[in-house]
PDB file of C-alpha atoms and ligand atoms in Angstrom:
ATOM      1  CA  UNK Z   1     -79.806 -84.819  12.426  1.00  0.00           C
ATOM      2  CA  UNK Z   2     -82.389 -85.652   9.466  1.00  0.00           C
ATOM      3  CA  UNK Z   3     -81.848 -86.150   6.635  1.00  0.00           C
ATOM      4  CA  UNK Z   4     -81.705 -84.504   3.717  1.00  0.00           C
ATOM      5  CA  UNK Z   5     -84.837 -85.702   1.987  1.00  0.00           C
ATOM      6  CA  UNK Z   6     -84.681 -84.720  -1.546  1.00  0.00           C
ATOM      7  CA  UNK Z   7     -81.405 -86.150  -2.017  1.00  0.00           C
ATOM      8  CA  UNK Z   8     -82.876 -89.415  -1.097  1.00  0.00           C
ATOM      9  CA  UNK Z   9     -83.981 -92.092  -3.553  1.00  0.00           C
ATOM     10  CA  UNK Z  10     -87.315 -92.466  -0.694  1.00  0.00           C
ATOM     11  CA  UNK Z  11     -88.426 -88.802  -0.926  1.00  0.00           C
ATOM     12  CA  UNK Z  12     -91.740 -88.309  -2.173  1.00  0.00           C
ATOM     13  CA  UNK Z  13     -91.030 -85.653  -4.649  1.00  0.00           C
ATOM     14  CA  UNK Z  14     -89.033 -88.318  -6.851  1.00  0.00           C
ATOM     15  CA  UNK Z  15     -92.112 -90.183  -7.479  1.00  0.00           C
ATOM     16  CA  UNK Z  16     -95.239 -88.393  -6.882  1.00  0.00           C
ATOM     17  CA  UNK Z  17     -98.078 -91.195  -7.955  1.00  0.00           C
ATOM     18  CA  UNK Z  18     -96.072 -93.365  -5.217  1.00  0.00           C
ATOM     19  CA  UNK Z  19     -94.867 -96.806  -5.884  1.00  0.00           C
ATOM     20  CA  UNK Z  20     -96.669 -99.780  -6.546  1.00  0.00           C
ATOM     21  CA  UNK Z  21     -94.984-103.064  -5.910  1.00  0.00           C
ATOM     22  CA  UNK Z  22     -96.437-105.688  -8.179  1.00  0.00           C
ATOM     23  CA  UNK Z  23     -96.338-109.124  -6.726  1.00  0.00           C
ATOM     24  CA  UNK Z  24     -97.390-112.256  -8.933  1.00  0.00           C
ATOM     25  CA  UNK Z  25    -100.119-108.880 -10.322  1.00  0.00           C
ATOM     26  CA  UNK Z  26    -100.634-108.120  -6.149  1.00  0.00           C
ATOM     27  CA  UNK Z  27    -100.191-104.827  -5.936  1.00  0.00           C
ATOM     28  CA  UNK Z  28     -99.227-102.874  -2.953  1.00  0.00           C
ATOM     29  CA  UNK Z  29     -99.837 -99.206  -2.780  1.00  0.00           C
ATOM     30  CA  UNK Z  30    -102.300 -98.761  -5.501  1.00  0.00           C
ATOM     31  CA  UNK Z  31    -106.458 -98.455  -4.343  1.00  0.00           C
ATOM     32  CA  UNK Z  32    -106.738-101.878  -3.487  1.00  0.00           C
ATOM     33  CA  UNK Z  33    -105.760-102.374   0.165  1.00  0.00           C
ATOM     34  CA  UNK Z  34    -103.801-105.518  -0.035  1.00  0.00           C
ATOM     35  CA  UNK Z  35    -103.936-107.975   3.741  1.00  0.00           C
ATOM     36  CA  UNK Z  36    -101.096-110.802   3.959  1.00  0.00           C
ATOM     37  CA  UNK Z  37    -102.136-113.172   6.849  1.00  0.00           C
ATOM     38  CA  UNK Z  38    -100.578-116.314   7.982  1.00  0.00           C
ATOM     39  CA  UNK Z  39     -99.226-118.105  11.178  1.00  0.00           C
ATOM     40  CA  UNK Z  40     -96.077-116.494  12.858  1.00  0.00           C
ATOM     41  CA  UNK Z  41     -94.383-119.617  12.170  1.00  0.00           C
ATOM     42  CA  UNK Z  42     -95.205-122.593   9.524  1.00  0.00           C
ATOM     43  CA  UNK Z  43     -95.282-125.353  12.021  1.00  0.00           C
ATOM     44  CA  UNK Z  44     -96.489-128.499   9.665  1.00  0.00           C
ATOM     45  CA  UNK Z  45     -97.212-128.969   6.516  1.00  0.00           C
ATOM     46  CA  UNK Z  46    -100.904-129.390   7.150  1.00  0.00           C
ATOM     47  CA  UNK Z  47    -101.413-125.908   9.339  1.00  0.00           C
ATOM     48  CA  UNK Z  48     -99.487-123.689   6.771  1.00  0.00           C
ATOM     49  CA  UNK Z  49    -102.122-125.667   4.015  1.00  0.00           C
ATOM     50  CA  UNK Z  50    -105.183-124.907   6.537  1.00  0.00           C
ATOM     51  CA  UNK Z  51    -104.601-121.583   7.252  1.00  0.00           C
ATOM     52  CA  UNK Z  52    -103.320-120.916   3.689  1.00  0.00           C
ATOM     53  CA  UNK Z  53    -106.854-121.576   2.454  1.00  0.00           C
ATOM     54  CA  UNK Z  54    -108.698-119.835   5.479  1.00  0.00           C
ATOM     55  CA  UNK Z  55    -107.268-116.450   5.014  1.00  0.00           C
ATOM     56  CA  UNK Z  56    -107.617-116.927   1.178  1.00  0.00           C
ATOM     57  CA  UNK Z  57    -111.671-116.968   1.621  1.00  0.00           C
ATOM     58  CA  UNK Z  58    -111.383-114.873   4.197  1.00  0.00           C
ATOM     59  CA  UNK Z  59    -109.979-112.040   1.645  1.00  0.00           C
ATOM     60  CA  UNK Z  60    -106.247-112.063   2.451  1.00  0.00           C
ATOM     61  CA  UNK Z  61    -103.716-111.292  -0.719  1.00  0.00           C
ATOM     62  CA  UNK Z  62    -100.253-112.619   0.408  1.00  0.00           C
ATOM     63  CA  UNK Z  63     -99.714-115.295   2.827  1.00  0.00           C
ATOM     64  CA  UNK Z  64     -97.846-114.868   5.958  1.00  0.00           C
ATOM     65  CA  UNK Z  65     -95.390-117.573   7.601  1.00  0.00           C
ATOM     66  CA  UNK Z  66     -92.186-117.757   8.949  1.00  0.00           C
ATOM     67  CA  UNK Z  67     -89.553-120.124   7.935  1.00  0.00           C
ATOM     68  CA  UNK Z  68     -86.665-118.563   9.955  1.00  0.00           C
ATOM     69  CA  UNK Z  69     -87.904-117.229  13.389  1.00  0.00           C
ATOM     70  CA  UNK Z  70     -85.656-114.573  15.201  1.00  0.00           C
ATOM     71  CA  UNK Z  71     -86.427-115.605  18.666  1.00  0.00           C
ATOM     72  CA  UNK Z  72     -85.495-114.023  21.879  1.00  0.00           C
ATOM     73  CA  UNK Z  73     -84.241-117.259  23.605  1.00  0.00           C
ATOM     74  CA  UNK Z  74     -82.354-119.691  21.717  1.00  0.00           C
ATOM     75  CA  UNK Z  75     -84.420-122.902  23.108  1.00  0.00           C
ATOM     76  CA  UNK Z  76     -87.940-121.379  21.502  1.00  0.00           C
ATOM     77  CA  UNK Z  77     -89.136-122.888  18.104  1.00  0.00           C
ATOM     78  CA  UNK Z  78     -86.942-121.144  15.596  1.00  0.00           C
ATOM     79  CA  UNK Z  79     -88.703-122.119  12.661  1.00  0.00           C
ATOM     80  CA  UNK Z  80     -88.663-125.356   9.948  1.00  0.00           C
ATOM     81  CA  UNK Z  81     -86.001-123.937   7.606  1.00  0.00           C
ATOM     82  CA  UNK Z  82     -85.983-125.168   4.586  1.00  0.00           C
ATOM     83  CA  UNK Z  83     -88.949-127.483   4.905  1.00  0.00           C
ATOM     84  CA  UNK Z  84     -90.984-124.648   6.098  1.00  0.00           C
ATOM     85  CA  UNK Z  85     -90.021-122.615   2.960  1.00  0.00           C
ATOM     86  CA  UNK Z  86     -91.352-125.978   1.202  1.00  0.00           C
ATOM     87  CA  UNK Z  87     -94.725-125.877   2.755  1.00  0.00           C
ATOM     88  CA  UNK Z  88     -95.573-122.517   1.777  1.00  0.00           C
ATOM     89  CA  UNK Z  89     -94.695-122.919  -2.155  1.00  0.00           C
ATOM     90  CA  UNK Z  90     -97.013-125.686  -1.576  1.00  0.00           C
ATOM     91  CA  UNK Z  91     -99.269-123.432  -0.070  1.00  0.00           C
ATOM     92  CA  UNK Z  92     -99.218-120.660  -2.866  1.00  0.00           C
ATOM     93  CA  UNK Z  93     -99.750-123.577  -5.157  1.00  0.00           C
ATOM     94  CA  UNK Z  94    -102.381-124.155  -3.977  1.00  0.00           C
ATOM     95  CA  UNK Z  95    -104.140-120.871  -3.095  1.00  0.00           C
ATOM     96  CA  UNK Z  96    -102.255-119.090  -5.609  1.00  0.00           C
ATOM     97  CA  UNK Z  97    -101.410-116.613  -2.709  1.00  0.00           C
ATOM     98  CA  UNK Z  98     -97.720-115.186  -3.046  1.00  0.00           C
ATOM     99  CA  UNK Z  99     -95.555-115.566   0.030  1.00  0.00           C
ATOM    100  CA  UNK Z 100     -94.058-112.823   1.937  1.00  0.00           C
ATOM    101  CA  UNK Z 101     -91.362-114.549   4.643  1.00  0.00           C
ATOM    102  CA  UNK Z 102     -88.305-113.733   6.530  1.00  0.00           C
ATOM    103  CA  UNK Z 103     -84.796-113.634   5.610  1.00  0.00           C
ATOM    104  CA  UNK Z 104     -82.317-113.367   8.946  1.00  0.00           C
ATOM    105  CA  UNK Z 105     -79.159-114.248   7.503  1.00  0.00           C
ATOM    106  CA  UNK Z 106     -77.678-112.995   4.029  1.00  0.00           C
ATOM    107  CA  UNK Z 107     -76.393-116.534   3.818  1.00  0.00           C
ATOM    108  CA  UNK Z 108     -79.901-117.769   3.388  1.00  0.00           C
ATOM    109  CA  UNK Z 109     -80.604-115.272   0.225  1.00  0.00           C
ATOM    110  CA  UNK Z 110     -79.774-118.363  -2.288  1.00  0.00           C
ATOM    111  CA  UNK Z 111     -82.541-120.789  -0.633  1.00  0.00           C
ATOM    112  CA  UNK Z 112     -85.121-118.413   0.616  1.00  0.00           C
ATOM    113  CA  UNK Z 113     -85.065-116.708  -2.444  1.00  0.00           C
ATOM    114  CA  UNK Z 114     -86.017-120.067  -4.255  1.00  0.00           C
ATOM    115  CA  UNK Z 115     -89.565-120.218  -2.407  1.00  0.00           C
ATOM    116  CA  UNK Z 116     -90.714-116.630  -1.345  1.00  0.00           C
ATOM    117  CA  UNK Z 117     -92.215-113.794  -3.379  1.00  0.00           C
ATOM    118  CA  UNK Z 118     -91.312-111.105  -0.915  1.00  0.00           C
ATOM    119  CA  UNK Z 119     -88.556-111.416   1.622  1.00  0.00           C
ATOM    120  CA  UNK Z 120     -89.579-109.625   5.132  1.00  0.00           C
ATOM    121  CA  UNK Z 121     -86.842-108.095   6.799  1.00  0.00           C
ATOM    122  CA  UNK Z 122     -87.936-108.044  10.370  1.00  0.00           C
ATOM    123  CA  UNK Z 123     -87.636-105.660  13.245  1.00  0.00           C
ATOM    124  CA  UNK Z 124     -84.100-106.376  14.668  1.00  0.00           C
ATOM    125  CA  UNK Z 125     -82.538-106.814  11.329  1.00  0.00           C
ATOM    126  CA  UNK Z 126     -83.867-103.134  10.138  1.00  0.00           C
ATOM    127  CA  UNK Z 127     -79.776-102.194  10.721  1.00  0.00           C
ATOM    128  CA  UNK Z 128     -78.374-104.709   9.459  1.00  0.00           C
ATOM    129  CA  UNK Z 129     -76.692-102.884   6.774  1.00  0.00           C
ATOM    130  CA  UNK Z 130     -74.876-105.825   5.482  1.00  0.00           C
ATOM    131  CA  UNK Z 131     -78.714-108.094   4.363  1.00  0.00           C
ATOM    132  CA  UNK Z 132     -79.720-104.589   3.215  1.00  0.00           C
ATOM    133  CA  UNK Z 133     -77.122-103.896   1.154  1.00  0.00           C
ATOM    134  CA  UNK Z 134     -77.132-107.722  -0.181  1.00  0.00           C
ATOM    135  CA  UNK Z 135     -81.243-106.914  -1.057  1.00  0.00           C
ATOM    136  CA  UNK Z 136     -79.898-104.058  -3.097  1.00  0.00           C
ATOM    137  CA  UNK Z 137     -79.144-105.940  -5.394  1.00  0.00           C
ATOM    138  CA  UNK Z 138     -81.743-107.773  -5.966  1.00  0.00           C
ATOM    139  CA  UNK Z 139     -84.821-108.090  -7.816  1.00  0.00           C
ATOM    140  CA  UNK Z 140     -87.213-108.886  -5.368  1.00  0.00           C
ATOM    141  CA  UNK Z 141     -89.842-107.078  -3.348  1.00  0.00           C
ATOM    142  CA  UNK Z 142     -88.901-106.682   0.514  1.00  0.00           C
ATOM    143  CA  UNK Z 143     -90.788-106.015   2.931  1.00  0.00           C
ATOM    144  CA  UNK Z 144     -88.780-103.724   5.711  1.00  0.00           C
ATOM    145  CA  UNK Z 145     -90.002-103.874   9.538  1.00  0.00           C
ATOM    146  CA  UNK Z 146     -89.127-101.193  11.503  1.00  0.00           C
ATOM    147  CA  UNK Z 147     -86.633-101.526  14.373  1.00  0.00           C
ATOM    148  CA  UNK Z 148     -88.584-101.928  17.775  1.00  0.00           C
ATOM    149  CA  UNK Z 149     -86.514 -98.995  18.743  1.00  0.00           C
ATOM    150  CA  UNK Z 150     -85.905 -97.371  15.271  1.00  0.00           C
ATOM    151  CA  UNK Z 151     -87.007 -93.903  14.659  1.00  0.00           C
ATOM    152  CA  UNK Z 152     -88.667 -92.953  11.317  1.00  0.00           C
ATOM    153  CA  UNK Z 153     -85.552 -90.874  10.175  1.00  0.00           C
ATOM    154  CA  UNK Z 154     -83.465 -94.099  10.787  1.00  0.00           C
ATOM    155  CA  UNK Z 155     -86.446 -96.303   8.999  1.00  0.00           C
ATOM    156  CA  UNK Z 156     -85.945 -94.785   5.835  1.00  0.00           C
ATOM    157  CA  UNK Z 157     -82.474 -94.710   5.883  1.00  0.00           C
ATOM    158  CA  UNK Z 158     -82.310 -98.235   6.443  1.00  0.00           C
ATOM    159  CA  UNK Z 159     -84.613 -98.044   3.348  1.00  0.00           C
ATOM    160  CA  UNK Z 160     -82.369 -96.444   1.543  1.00  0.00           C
ATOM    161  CA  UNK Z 161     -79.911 -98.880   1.507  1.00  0.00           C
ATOM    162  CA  UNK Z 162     -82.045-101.161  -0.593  1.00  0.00           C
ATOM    163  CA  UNK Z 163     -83.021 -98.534  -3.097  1.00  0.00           C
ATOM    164  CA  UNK Z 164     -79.620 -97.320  -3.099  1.00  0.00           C
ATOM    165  CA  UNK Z 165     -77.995-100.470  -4.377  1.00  0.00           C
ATOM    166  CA  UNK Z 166     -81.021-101.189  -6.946  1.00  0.00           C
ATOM    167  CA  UNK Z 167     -83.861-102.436  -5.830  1.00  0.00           C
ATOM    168  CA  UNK Z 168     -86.669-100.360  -6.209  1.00  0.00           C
ATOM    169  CA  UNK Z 169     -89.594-102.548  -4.427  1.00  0.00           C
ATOM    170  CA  UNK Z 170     -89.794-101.848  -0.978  1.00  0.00           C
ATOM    171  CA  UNK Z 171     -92.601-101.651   1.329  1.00  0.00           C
ATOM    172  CA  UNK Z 172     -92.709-100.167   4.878  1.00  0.00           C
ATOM    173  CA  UNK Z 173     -94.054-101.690   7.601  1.00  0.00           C
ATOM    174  CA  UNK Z 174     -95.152-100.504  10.706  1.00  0.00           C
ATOM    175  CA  UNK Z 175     -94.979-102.992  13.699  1.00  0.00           C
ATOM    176  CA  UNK Z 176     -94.844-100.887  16.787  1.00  0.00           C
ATOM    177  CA  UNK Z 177     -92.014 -99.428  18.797  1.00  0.00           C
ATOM    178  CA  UNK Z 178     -90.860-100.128  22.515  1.00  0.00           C
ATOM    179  CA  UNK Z 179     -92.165 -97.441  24.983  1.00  0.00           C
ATOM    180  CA  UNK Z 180     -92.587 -97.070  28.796  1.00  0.00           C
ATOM    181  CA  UNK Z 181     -95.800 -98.960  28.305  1.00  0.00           C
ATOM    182  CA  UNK Z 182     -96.116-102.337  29.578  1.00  0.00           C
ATOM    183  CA  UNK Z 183     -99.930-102.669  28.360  1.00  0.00           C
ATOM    184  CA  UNK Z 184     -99.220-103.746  25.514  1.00  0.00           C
ATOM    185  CA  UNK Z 185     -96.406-105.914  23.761  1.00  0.00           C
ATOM    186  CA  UNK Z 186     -95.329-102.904  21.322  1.00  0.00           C
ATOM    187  CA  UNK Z 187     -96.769 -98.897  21.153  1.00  0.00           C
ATOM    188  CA  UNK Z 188     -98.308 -98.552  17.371  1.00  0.00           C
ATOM    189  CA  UNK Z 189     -97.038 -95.739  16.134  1.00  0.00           C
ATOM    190  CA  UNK Z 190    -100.039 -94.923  13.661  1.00  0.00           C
ATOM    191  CA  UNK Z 191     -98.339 -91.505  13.237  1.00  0.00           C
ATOM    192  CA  UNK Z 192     -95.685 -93.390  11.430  1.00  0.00           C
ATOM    193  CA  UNK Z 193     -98.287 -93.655   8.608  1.00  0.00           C
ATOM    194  CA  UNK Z 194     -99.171 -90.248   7.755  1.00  0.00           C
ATOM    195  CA  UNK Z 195     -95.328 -89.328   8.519  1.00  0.00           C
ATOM    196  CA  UNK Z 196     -94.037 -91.642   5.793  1.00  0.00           C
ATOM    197  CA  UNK Z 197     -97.037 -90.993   3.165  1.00  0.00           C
ATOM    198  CA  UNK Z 198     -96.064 -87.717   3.273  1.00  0.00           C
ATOM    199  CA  UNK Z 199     -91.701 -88.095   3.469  1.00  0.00           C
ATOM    200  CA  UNK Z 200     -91.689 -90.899   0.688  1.00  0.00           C
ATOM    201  CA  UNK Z 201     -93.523 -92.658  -2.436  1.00  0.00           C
ATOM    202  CA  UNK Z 202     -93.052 -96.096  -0.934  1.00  0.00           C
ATOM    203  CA  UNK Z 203     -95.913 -98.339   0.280  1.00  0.00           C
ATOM    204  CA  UNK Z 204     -96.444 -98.551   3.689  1.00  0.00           C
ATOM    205  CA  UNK Z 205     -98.362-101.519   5.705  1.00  0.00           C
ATOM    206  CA  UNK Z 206     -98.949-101.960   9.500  1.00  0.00           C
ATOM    207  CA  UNK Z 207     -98.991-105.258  11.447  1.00  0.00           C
ATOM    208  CA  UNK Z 208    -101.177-104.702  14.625  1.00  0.00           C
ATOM    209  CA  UNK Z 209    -100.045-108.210  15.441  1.00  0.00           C
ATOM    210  CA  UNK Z 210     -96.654-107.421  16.752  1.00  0.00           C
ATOM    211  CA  UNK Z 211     -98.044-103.879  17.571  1.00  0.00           C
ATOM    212  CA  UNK Z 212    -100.063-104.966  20.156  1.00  0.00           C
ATOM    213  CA  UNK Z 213     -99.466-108.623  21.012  1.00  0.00           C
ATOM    214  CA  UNK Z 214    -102.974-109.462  21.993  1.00  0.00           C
ATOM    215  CA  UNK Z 215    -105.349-110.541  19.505  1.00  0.00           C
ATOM    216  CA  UNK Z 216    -108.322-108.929  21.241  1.00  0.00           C
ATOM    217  CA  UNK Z 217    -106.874-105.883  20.450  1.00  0.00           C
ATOM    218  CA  UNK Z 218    -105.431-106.401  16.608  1.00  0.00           C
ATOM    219  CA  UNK Z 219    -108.966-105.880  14.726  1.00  0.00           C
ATOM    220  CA  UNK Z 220    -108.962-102.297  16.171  1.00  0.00           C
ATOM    221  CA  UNK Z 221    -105.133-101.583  15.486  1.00  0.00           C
ATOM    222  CA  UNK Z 222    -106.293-103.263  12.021  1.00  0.00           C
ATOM    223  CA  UNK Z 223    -109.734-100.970  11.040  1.00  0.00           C
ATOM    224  CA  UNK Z 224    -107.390 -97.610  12.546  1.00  0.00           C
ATOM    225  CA  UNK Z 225    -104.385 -98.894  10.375  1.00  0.00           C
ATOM    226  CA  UNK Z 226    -106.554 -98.566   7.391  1.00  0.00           C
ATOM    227  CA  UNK Z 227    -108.637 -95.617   8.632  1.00  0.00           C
ATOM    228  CA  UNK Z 228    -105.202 -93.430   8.786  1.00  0.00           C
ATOM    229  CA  UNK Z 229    -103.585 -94.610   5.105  1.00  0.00           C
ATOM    230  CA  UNK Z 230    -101.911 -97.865   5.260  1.00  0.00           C
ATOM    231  CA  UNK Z 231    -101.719 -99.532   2.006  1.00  0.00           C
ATOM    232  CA  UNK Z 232    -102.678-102.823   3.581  1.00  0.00           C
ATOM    233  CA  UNK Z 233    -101.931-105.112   6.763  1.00  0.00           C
ATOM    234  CA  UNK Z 234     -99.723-107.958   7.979  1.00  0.00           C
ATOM    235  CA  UNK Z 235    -101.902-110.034  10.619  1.00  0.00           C
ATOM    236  CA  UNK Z 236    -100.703-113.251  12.388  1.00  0.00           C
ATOM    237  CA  UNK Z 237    -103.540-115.497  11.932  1.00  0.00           C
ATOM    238  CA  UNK Z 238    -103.246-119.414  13.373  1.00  0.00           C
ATOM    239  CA  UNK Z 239    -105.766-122.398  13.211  1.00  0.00           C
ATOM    240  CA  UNK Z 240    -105.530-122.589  16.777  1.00  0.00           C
ATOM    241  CA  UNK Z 241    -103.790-119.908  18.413  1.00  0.00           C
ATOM    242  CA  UNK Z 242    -103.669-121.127  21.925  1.00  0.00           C
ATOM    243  CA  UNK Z 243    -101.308-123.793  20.434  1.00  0.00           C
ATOM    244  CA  UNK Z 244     -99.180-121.735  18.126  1.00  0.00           C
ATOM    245  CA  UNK Z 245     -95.458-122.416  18.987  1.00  0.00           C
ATOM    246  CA  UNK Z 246     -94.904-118.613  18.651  1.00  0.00           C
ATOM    247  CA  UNK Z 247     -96.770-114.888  19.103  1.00  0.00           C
ATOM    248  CA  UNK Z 248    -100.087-117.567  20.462  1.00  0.00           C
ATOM    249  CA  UNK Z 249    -101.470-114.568  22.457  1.00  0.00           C
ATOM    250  CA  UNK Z 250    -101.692-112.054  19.715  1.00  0.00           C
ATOM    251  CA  UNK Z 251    -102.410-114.913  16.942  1.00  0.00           C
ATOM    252  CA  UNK Z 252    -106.359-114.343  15.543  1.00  0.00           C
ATOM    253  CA  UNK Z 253    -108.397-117.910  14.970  1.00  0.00           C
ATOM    254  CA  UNK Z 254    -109.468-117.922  11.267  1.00  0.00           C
ATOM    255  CA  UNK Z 255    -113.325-117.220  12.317  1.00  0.00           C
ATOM    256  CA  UNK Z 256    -111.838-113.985  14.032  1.00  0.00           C
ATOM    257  CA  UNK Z 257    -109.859-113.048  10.791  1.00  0.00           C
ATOM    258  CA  UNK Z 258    -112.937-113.342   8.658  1.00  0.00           C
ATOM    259  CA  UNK Z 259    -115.180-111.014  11.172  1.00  0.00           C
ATOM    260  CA  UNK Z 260    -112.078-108.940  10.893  1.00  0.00           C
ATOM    261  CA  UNK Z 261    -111.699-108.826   7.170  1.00  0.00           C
ATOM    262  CA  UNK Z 262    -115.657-107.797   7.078  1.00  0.00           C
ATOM    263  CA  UNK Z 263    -115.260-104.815   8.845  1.00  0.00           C
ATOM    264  CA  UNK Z 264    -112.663-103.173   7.233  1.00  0.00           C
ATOM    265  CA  UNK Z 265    -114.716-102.723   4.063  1.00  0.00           C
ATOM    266  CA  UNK Z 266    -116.921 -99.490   5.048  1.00  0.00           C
ATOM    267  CA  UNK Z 267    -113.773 -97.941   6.741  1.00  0.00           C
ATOM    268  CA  UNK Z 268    -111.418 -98.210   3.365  1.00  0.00           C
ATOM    269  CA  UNK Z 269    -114.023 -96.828   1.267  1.00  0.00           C
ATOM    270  CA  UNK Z 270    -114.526 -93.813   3.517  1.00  0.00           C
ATOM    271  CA  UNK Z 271    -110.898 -92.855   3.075  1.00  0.00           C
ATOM    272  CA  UNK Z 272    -111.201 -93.671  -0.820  1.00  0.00           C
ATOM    273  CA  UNK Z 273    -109.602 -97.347  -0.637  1.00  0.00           C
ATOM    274  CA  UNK Z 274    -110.812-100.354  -1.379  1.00  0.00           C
ATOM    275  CA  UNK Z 275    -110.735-103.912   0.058  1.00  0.00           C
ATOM    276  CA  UNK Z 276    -111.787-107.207  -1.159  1.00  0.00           C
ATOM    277  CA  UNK Z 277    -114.104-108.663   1.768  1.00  0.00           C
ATOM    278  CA  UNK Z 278    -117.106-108.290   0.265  1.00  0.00           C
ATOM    279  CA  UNK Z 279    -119.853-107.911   2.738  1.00  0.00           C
ATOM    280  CA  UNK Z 280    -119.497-105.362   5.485  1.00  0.00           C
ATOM    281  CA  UNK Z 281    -120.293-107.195   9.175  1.00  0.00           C
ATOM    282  CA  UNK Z 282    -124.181-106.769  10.522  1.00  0.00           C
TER     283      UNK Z 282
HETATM  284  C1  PEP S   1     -92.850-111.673  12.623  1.00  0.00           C
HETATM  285  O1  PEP S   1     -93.371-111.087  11.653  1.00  0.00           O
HETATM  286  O2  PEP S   1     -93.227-112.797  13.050  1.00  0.00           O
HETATM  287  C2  PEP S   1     -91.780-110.975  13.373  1.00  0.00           C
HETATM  288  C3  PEP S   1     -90.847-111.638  14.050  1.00  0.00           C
HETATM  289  O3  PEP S   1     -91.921-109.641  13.300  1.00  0.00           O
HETATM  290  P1  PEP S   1     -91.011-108.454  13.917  1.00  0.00           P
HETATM  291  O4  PEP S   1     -89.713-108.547  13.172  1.00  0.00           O
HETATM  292  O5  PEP S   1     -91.796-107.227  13.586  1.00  0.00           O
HETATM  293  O6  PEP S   1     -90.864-108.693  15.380  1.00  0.00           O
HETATM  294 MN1   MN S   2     -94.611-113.241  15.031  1.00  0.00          MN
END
């Protein structure tokens, strides 16, 4: 049954400008259309630095890696832990880029919380009412995935459990749901973003990484994505993506970020948004 949304701390109606999430002075759901990038995974010190810088001058405004990878079999690369988390504070040293990764585990709030700017909640932790409960209460952006088989009523409930216990700074994202397809890795639901501009104030970002799984196909997701209202992007971008130890076939090369990034331009400012790669593509 849905829910009830005016009784909800998500429904639009309680803040009508929408929220803005200000991270390190990022912000998320204002004009500015705000791209994190990064690998999947940090996998050395030296790639997280690489790419780090790449999808800095490539326009990107939060970097992207994870420290902690959920991982479908247990004998895939799950991630550098703690050393990873290291890397990418050296990496928004650096680039002064804040980091967006993910927490699995409310057991890992204490060290995660040490390195990352925004903790990402991924897909098959979006009911996991126990972390969201925990990132209540909190002070720290999050950035919620939906569930690969979540519907939007269930999305913003799971929302809801962060506002509810205090923590204001949330931002949707929109990875793509399981379907009957087989075509692609994930269906993007881009009706998820018109659905949830209009149901709440809170930010809302798509990752046509994970929504498609091939990167021939994320630069499309990415210029729709903006053309329909996201407030920005999450895109899985690796130095050499036929190597990446995870998501390789949907990971874009940094040369195929930056023709990426330049085409986005003309499409935010016909829907009143802006972006900041600079020159559109010839
Ligand atoms: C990721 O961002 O690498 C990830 C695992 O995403 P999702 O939770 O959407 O599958
Ligand atoms: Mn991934």
């Amino acid at each position: 049954m849905p829910v009830e949304d005016t009784t909800m701390l998500f429904d639009r109606s309680r803040k009508s400008s929408g929220t803005v999430v200000n991270v390190n002075g990022v912000e998320i759901g204002g004009k500015q259309l705000v791209v994190m990038a990064g690998p999947c995974a940090v996998e050395s010190r030296d790639q997280i630095l690489e790419t780090a810088h790449a999808v800095h001058r490539s326009g990107a405004r939060i970097l992207r890696g994870g420290a902690y990878k959920p991982r479908t079999s247990p004998y895939n690369f799950r991630g550098l832990k703690e050393e990873g988390l290291q890397y990418l504070a050296e990496a928004r040293d650096e680039t002064g880029l804040p980091v967006v990764t993910e927490i699995m585990d409310a057991r890992h709030l204490d060290i995660v919380c040490r390195y990352a700017d925004i903790l990402q909640v991924g897909s098959r932790n979006m009911q996991n009412f126990t972390l969201l409960e925990e990132l209540g209460r909190l002070q720290i952006p999050v950035l919620l995935k939906r569930g690969m088989s979540a519907t939007i009523e269930e999305f913003l409930c799971a929302a809801e459990y962060i506002l509810s216990g205090g923590n204001q700074e949330v931002i949707l994202c929109e990875r793509g749901i399981r379907t009957y397809e087989t075509a692609s890795r994930n269906t993007l639901d881009l009706n998820a973003v018109p659905i949830l501009k209009r149901r709440t104030h809170l930010p809302v970002i798509v990752d046509p990484s994970h929504g498609t799984g091939y990167s021939w196909m994320v630069p499309h997701l990415a210029r729709a994505a903006v053309a329909v209202g996201a407030d920005g992007l999450i895109v899985e971008v690796h130095r050499a993506p036929n190597e990446a130890l995870s998501d390789a076939t949907q990971s874009l090369s940094p040369d195929e970020f930056d023709e990426m990034m330049k085409t986005l331009g003309p499409i935010a400012e016909a829907v009143g948004r802006e972006i900041d790669h600079l020159e559109p593509a010839i």
